[in-house]
Amino acid sequence: MTTITVEEMKGRVGQETVSEWVEVTQAMIDKFADATGDHQFIHIDPEAAKMTPFGGTIAHGFLTLSLMPLLSSKVADAPRLEGVKMGVNYGGNKVRFLTPVRSGSKVRGRFKLIEFDEKRPGQFQQTNEFTVEIEGQDKPAMIAEWINQIFV
């Protein structure tokens, strides 16, 4: 992973990076259901879910959103800000779930840096447009505008 300076990061505003493809398995969906208590049949019962317009089980929307760290770790050329001590989620300006992610589908993340500002000495705020694409689909699964705080 390449490290870059604050000035270099500011220069990356408007640039995109794309992750490798990751399979969303039924086991992943089931574990998320257990972790969140959301056991709706469209997520965990393949036979009942076949009878829905989805034709099978689908990932939870929040599972799709929570793939952000995994997908960002799968970006081969993602730079890291030098001197980072920690980063934390700050929140989202908007999140839209556009297309369900069927169990067994492959997804990838597209990250576009839209803002990078110093909030106070040693604390930066970065806003990314985060899109989850589904292999073989024209319409994305999700688009979010997500904010992180980075401490150096």
Coordinates of N, CA and C in Angstrom, one line a residue:
M1 N 0.8 -1.2 0.0 CA 0.0 0.0 0.0 C 0.9 1.2 0.0
T2 N 0.6 2.1 -0.9 CA 1.4 3.4 -1.0 C 0.9 4.4 0.0
T3 N 1.8 5.1 0.7 CA 1.4 6.2 1.5 C 1.6 7.5 0.8
I4 N 0.7 8.4 1.1 CA 0.7 9.7 0.4 C 0.6 10.8 1.5
T5 N 1.0 12.0 1.1 CA 0.9 13.2 2.0 C -0.5 13.8 2.0
V6 N -0.8 14.6 2.9 CA -2.1 15.3 2.9 C -2.3 16.1 1.6
E7 N -1.3 16.8 1.2 CA -1.5 17.5 -0.1 C -1.8 16.6 -1.3
E8 N -1.1 15.4 -1.3 CA -1.4 14.5 -2.4 C -2.8 13.9 -2.3
M9 N -3.3 13.7 -1.0 CA -4.7 13.3 -0.9 C -5.7 14.3 -1.4
K10 N -5.4 15.6 -1.0 CA -6.3 16.6 -1.5 C -6.3 16.7 -3.0
G11 N -5.2 16.3 -3.7 CA -5.1 16.3 -5.1 C -5.9 15.1 -5.7
R12 N -6.3 14.2 -4.9 CA -7.0 13.0 -5.4 C -8.6 13.2 -5.4
V13 N -9.0 14.4 -4.9 CA -10.5 14.7 -5.0 C -10.9 14.5 -6.4
G14 N -12.0 13.8 -6.6 CA -12.5 13.6 -8.0 C -12.1 12.2 -8.6
Q15 N -11.1 11.6 -8.0 CA -10.6 10.3 -8.5 C -11.3 9.1 -8.0
E16 N -11.4 8.1 -8.7 CA -12.0 6.8 -8.3 C -11.1 5.7 -8.2
T17 N -11.4 4.8 -7.3 CA -10.7 3.5 -7.2 C -11.8 2.4 -7.2
V18 N -11.4 1.2 -7.7 CA -12.4 0.1 -7.8 C -11.8 -1.1 -7.1
S19 N -12.6 -1.8 -6.4 CA -12.1 -3.0 -5.7 C -12.2 -4.3 -6.6
E20 N -11.6 -5.3 -6.1 CA -11.8 -6.7 -6.7 C -13.3 -7.1 -6.4
W21 N -13.7 -8.1 -7.1 CA -15.0 -8.7 -6.9 C -15.0 -9.6 -5.7
V22 N -16.1 -9.6 -4.9 CA -16.3 -10.4 -3.7 C -17.6 -11.1 -3.8
E23 N -17.7 -12.4 -3.5 CA -18.9 -13.1 -3.5 C -19.7 -12.9 -2.2
V24 N -21.0 -12.6 -2.4 CA -21.9 -12.5 -1.2 C -22.5 -13.9 -1.1
T25 N -22.1 -14.7 -0.1 CA -22.6 -16.0 0.1 C -23.8 -16.1 1.0
Q26 N -24.5 -17.2 0.9 CA -25.6 -17.4 1.8 C -25.1 -17.5 3.3
A27 N -23.9 -18.1 3.5 CA -23.4 -18.1 4.8 C -23.1 -16.7 5.4
M28 N -22.6 -15.8 4.6 CA -22.4 -14.4 5.0 C -23.8 -13.8 5.3
I29 N -24.8 -14.0 4.5 CA -26.1 -13.5 4.8 C -26.7 -14.0 6.1
D30 N -26.5 -15.3 6.3 CA -27.0 -16.0 7.5 C -26.3 -15.4 8.8
K31 N -25.0 -15.2 8.7 CA -24.3 -14.7 9.8 C -24.7 -13.2 10.1
F32 N -25.0 -12.5 9.1 CA -25.5 -11.1 9.3 C -26.8 -11.1 9.9
A33 N -27.7 -12.0 9.5 CA -29.0 -12.2 10.1 C -28.9 -12.5 11.6
D34 N -28.0 -13.4 11.9 CA -27.8 -13.7 13.4 C -27.3 -12.5 14.1
A35 N -26.3 -11.8 13.5 CA -25.7 -10.6 14.2 C -26.7 -9.5 14.5
T36 N -27.7 -9.4 13.5 CA -28.6 -8.2 13.6 C -30.0 -8.6 14.1
G37 N -30.3 -9.9 14.1 CA -31.6 -10.3 14.5 C -32.7 -10.2 13.4
D38 N -32.2 -9.9 12.2 CA -33.1 -9.7 11.1 C -33.2 -11.0 10.3
H39 N -34.2 -11.9 10.7 CA -34.3 -13.2 10.1 C -35.4 -13.3 9.1
Q40 N -35.8 -12.2 8.4 CA -36.8 -12.2 7.4 C -36.5 -13.3 6.4
F41 N -37.6 -14.0 6.0 CA -37.4 -15.2 5.1 C -36.7 -14.8 3.8
I42 N -36.8 -13.6 3.3 CA -36.2 -13.2 2.0 C -34.7 -13.3 2.1
H43 N -34.2 -13.3 3.3 CA -32.7 -13.4 3.5 C -32.2 -14.8 3.9
I44 N -33.0 -15.6 4.6 CA -32.5 -16.8 5.1 C -33.2 -18.1 4.7
D45 N -34.3 -18.0 4.0 CA -35.1 -19.2 3.6 C -35.1 -19.3 2.1
P46 N -34.1 -20.0 1.5 CA -34.1 -20.1 0.0 C -35.3 -20.6 -0.7
E47 N -36.0 -21.6 0.0 CA -37.2 -22.1 -0.7 C -38.3 -21.1 -0.7
A48 N -38.6 -20.5 0.4 CA -39.6 -19.4 0.5 C -39.3 -18.2 -0.4
A49 N -38.0 -17.9 -0.4 CA -37.6 -16.7 -1.2 C -37.7 -17.0 -2.7
K50 N -37.7 -18.2 -3.1 CA -37.9 -18.5 -4.6 C -39.2 -18.0 -5.1
M51 N -40.2 -17.9 -4.2 CA -41.6 -17.5 -4.5 C -41.8 -16.0 -4.6
T52 N -40.7 -15.3 -4.3 CA -40.8 -13.8 -4.4 C -40.3 -13.3 -5.7
P53 N -40.5 -12.0 -6.0 CA -40.0 -11.5 -7.2 C -38.5 -11.5 -7.3
F54 N -37.8 -11.7 -6.2 CA -36.3 -11.8 -6.2 C -35.9 -13.2 -6.7
G55 N -36.7 -14.2 -6.6 CA -36.3 -15.5 -7.1 C -35.4 -16.3 -6.2
G56 N -35.0 -15.8 -5.1 CA -34.1 -16.4 -4.2 C -33.8 -15.5 -3.1
T57 N -32.9 -15.9 -2.2 CA -32.5 -15.1 -1.0 C -31.7 -13.9 -1.5
I58 N -31.8 -12.8 -0.7 CA -31.1 -11.6 -1.0 C -30.4 -11.1 0.3
A59 N -29.3 -10.4 0.1 CA -28.5 -9.8 1.2 C -29.4 -8.7 1.8
H60 N -29.2 -8.5 3.1 CA -29.8 -7.3 3.7 C -29.2 -6.1 3.2
G61 N -30.0 -5.0 3.1 CA -29.4 -3.7 2.6 C -28.3 -3.3 3.5
F62 N -28.4 -3.5 4.8 CA -27.4 -3.0 5.7 C -26.1 -3.9 5.6
L63 N -26.3 -5.2 5.2 CA -25.1 -6.0 4.9 C -24.4 -5.4 3.7
T64 N -25.1 -5.0 2.7 CA -24.5 -4.4 1.5 C -23.7 -3.2 1.9
L65 N -24.3 -2.3 2.8 CA -23.6 -1.1 3.2 C -22.4 -1.5 4.1
S66 N -22.5 -2.5 4.9 CA -21.4 -2.9 5.8 C -20.2 -3.6 5.1
L67 N -20.4 -3.9 3.8 CA -19.3 -4.4 3.0 C -18.2 -3.4 2.7
M68 N -18.5 -2.1 3.0 CA -17.5 -1.0 2.7 C -16.1 -1.3 3.1
P69 N -15.9 -1.7 4.4 CA -14.5 -1.9 4.8 C -13.8 -3.1 4.0
L70 N -14.6 -4.2 3.8 CA -14.1 -5.3 3.1 C -13.7 -4.9 1.7
L71 N -14.7 -4.2 1.0 CA -14.4 -3.8 -0.4 C -13.3 -2.8 -0.5
S72 N -13.2 -1.9 0.5 CA -12.1 -0.9 0.4 C -10.7 -1.6 0.6
S73 N -10.7 -2.7 1.4 CA -9.5 -3.5 1.5 C -9.1 -4.2 0.3
K74 N -10.0 -4.4 -0.7 CA -9.7 -5.1 -1.9 C -9.4 -4.2 -3.1
V75 N -9.1 -2.9 -2.8 CA -8.7 -1.9 -3.8 C -7.2 -2.0 -3.9
A76 N -6.7 -2.5 -5.0 CA -5.2 -2.8 -5.1 C -4.4 -1.5 -5.0
D77 N -4.8 -0.4 -5.6 CA -4.0 0.8 -5.6 C -4.5 1.9 -4.7
A78 N -5.2 1.5 -3.6 CA -5.7 2.5 -2.7 C -4.5 3.1 -1.8
P79 N -4.3 4.4 -1.9 CA -3.3 4.9 -1.0 C -3.7 5.1 0.4
R80 N -2.7 5.2 1.3 CA -3.0 5.4 2.7 C -2.3 6.7 3.1
L81 N -3.0 7.5 3.8 CA -2.5 8.8 4.3 C -1.4 8.5 5.3
E82 N -0.2 9.2 5.0 CA 0.9 8.9 5.9 C 0.7 9.4 7.3
G83 N 1.1 8.7 8.3 CA 1.0 9.1 9.7 C -0.4 8.8 10.3
V84 N -1.2 8.0 9.7 CA -2.5 7.8 10.2 C -2.5 7.0 11.6
K85 N -3.1 7.6 12.6 CA -3.2 6.9 13.9 C -4.5 6.1 13.9
M86 N -5.6 6.6 13.4 CA -6.8 5.9 13.4 C -7.8 6.6 12.4
G87 N -8.8 5.9 12.0 CA -9.9 6.4 11.3 C -11.2 5.9 11.8
V88 N -12.2 6.7 11.8 CA -13.6 6.3 12.3 C -14.7 6.8 11.3
N89 N -15.7 6.0 11.3 CA -16.9 6.4 10.6 C -17.5 7.6 11.2
Y90 N -17.9 8.5 10.4 CA -18.6 9.7 10.9 C -20.1 9.7 10.5
G91 N -20.4 9.1 9.4 CA -21.8 9.0 9.0 C -22.0 9.1 7.6
G92 N -23.3 9.1 7.2 CA -23.6 9.2 5.8 C -24.5 10.4 5.5
N93 N -24.3 11.0 4.3 CA -25.2 12.0 3.9 C -26.4 11.4 3.2
K94 N -26.2 10.3 2.5 CA -27.4 9.6 1.9 C -26.9 8.2 1.6
V95 N -27.9 7.3 1.6 CA -27.7 5.9 1.2 C -29.0 5.5 0.5
R96 N -28.8 4.9 -0.7 CA -29.9 4.3 -1.5 C -29.6 2.9 -1.9
F97 N -30.6 2.0 -1.6 CA -30.5 0.6 -2.0 C -31.3 0.5 -3.3
L98 N -30.6 0.3 -4.4 CA -31.2 0.3 -5.7 C -31.6 -1.0 -6.3
T99 N -30.7 -2.0 -6.1 CA -30.9 -3.4 -6.6 C -30.6 -4.4 -5.6
P100 N -31.4 -5.4 -5.3 CA -31.1 -6.4 -4.3 C -29.9 -7.2 -4.8
V101 N -29.1 -7.6 -3.8 CA -27.9 -8.5 -4.0 C -28.3 -9.9 -3.8
R102 N -28.5 -10.7 -4.8 CA -28.9 -12.1 -4.6 C -27.7 -12.9 -4.0
S103 N -28.0 -13.9 -3.2 CA -27.1 -14.8 -2.7 C -26.3 -15.4 -3.8
G104 N -25.0 -15.5 -3.7 CA -24.1 -16.0 -4.7 C -23.6 -15.0 -5.7
S105 N -24.1 -13.8 -5.6 CA -23.7 -12.7 -6.6 C -22.3 -12.2 -6.2
K106 N -21.6 -11.7 -7.1 CA -20.3 -11.0 -6.8 C -20.6 -9.5 -6.9
V107 N -20.0 -8.8 -6.0 CA -20.1 -7.3 -5.9 C -18.7 -6.7 -5.8
R108 N -18.6 -5.5 -6.2 CA -17.3 -4.7 -6.0 C -17.7 -3.3 -5.6
G109 N -16.7 -2.7 -5.0 CA -16.9 -1.3 -4.6 C -16.2 -0.3 -5.5
R110 N -16.9 0.8 -5.8 CA -16.3 1.9 -6.5 C -16.3 3.1 -5.6
F111 N -15.2 3.6 -5.3 CA -15.0 4.7 -4.3 C -14.5 6.0 -5.1
K112 N -15.3 7.0 -4.9 CA -14.9 8.3 -5.5 C -14.7 9.3 -4.4
L113 N -13.5 9.8 -4.2 CA -13.2 10.8 -3.2 C -13.8 12.2 -3.6
I114 N -14.8 12.7 -2.9 CA -15.5 13.9 -3.3 C -15.1 15.1 -2.4
E115 N -14.6 14.8 -1.2 CA -14.1 15.9 -0.3 C -13.0 15.4 0.6
F116 N -12.1 16.3 0.9 CA -11.0 15.9 1.9 C -10.6 17.3 2.5
D117 N -11.0 17.5 3.7 CA -10.7 18.7 4.4 C -10.2 18.5 5.8
E118 N -9.3 19.5 6.2 CA -8.8 19.4 7.6 C -9.8 20.2 8.5
K119 N -10.3 19.4 9.5 CA -11.3 20.0 10.4 C -10.6 20.7 11.6
R120 N -9.5 20.2 12.0 CA -8.7 20.8 13.1 C -7.3 20.2 12.9
P121 N -6.3 20.7 13.5 CA -4.9 20.2 13.3 C -4.9 18.7 13.6
G122 N -4.4 17.9 12.6 CA -4.3 16.4 12.8 C -5.6 15.7 12.6
Q123 N -6.7 16.3 12.2 CA -8.0 15.6 12.0 C -8.6 16.1 10.7
F124 N -8.8 15.1 9.8 CA -9.3 15.3 8.5 C -10.6 14.6 8.3
Q125 N -11.4 15.2 7.5 CA -12.7 14.5 7.1 C -12.7 14.3 5.6
Q126 N -13.0 13.0 5.3 CA -13.0 12.6 3.9 C -14.4 12.1 3.6
T127 N -15.0 12.5 2.5 CA -16.3 12.1 2.0 C -16.1 11.3 0.7
N128 N -16.6 10.1 0.6 CA -16.5 9.3 -0.6 C -17.9 9.0 -1.1
E129 N -18.0 8.9 -2.4 CA -19.2 8.3 -3.0 C -18.9 6.8 -3.1
F130 N -19.7 6.0 -2.5 CA -19.4 4.6 -2.4 C -20.5 3.9 -3.2
T131 N -20.2 3.2 -4.3 CA -21.1 2.5 -5.1 C -20.8 1.0 -5.0
V132 N -21.8 0.2 -4.8 CA -21.7 -1.3 -4.8 C -22.3 -1.7 -6.1
E133 N -21.4 -2.3 -7.0 CA -21.8 -2.8 -8.3 C -22.0 -4.3 -8.2
I134 N -23.0 -4.9 -8.9 CA -23.2 -6.3 -9.0 C -22.7 -6.8 -10.3
E135 N -21.9 -7.8 -10.3 CA -21.4 -8.4 -11.6 C -22.5 -8.8 -12.5
G136 N -22.5 -8.3 -13.7 CA -23.5 -8.6 -14.7 C -24.8 -7.8 -14.7
Q137 N -24.8 -6.8 -13.8 CA -26.0 -5.9 -13.7 C -25.6 -4.5 -14.1
D138 N -26.5 -3.8 -14.8 CA -26.3 -2.5 -15.2 C -26.5 -1.5 -14.0
K139 N -27.5 -1.8 -13.2 CA -27.9 -0.9 -12.1 C -27.1 -1.3 -10.8
P140 N -26.6 -0.4 -10.1 CA -25.8 -0.8 -8.9 C -26.8 -1.3 -7.7
A141 N -26.2 -2.0 -6.8 CA -26.9 -2.4 -5.6 C -27.2 -1.2 -4.7
M142 N -26.2 -0.4 -4.6 CA -26.3 0.7 -3.6 C -25.4 1.9 -3.9
I143 N -25.8 3.1 -3.6 CA -25.0 4.2 -3.7 C -25.1 5.0 -2.4
A144 N -23.9 5.3 -1.8 CA -23.9 6.0 -0.5 C -22.9 7.1 -0.6
E145 N -23.1 8.2 0.1 CA -22.1 9.2 0.4 C -21.7 9.1 1.8
W146 N -20.5 8.6 2.0 CA -20.0 8.3 3.3 C -18.9 9.1 3.8
I147 N -18.9 9.4 5.1 CA -17.9 10.4 5.7 C -17.1 9.6 6.7
N148 N -15.8 9.8 6.7 CA -14.8 9.3 7.6 C -14.0 10.4 8.2
Q149 N -13.6 10.2 9.5 CA -12.7 11.1 10.1 C -11.4 10.4 10.2
I150 N -10.3 11.1 9.9 CA -9.0 10.5 9.9 C -8.1 11.3 10.8
F151 N -7.4 10.6 11.7 CA -6.5 11.3 12.7 C -5.1 10.9 12.4
V152 N -4.3 12.0 12.3 CA -2.8 11.8 12.1 C -2.0 12.3 13.3

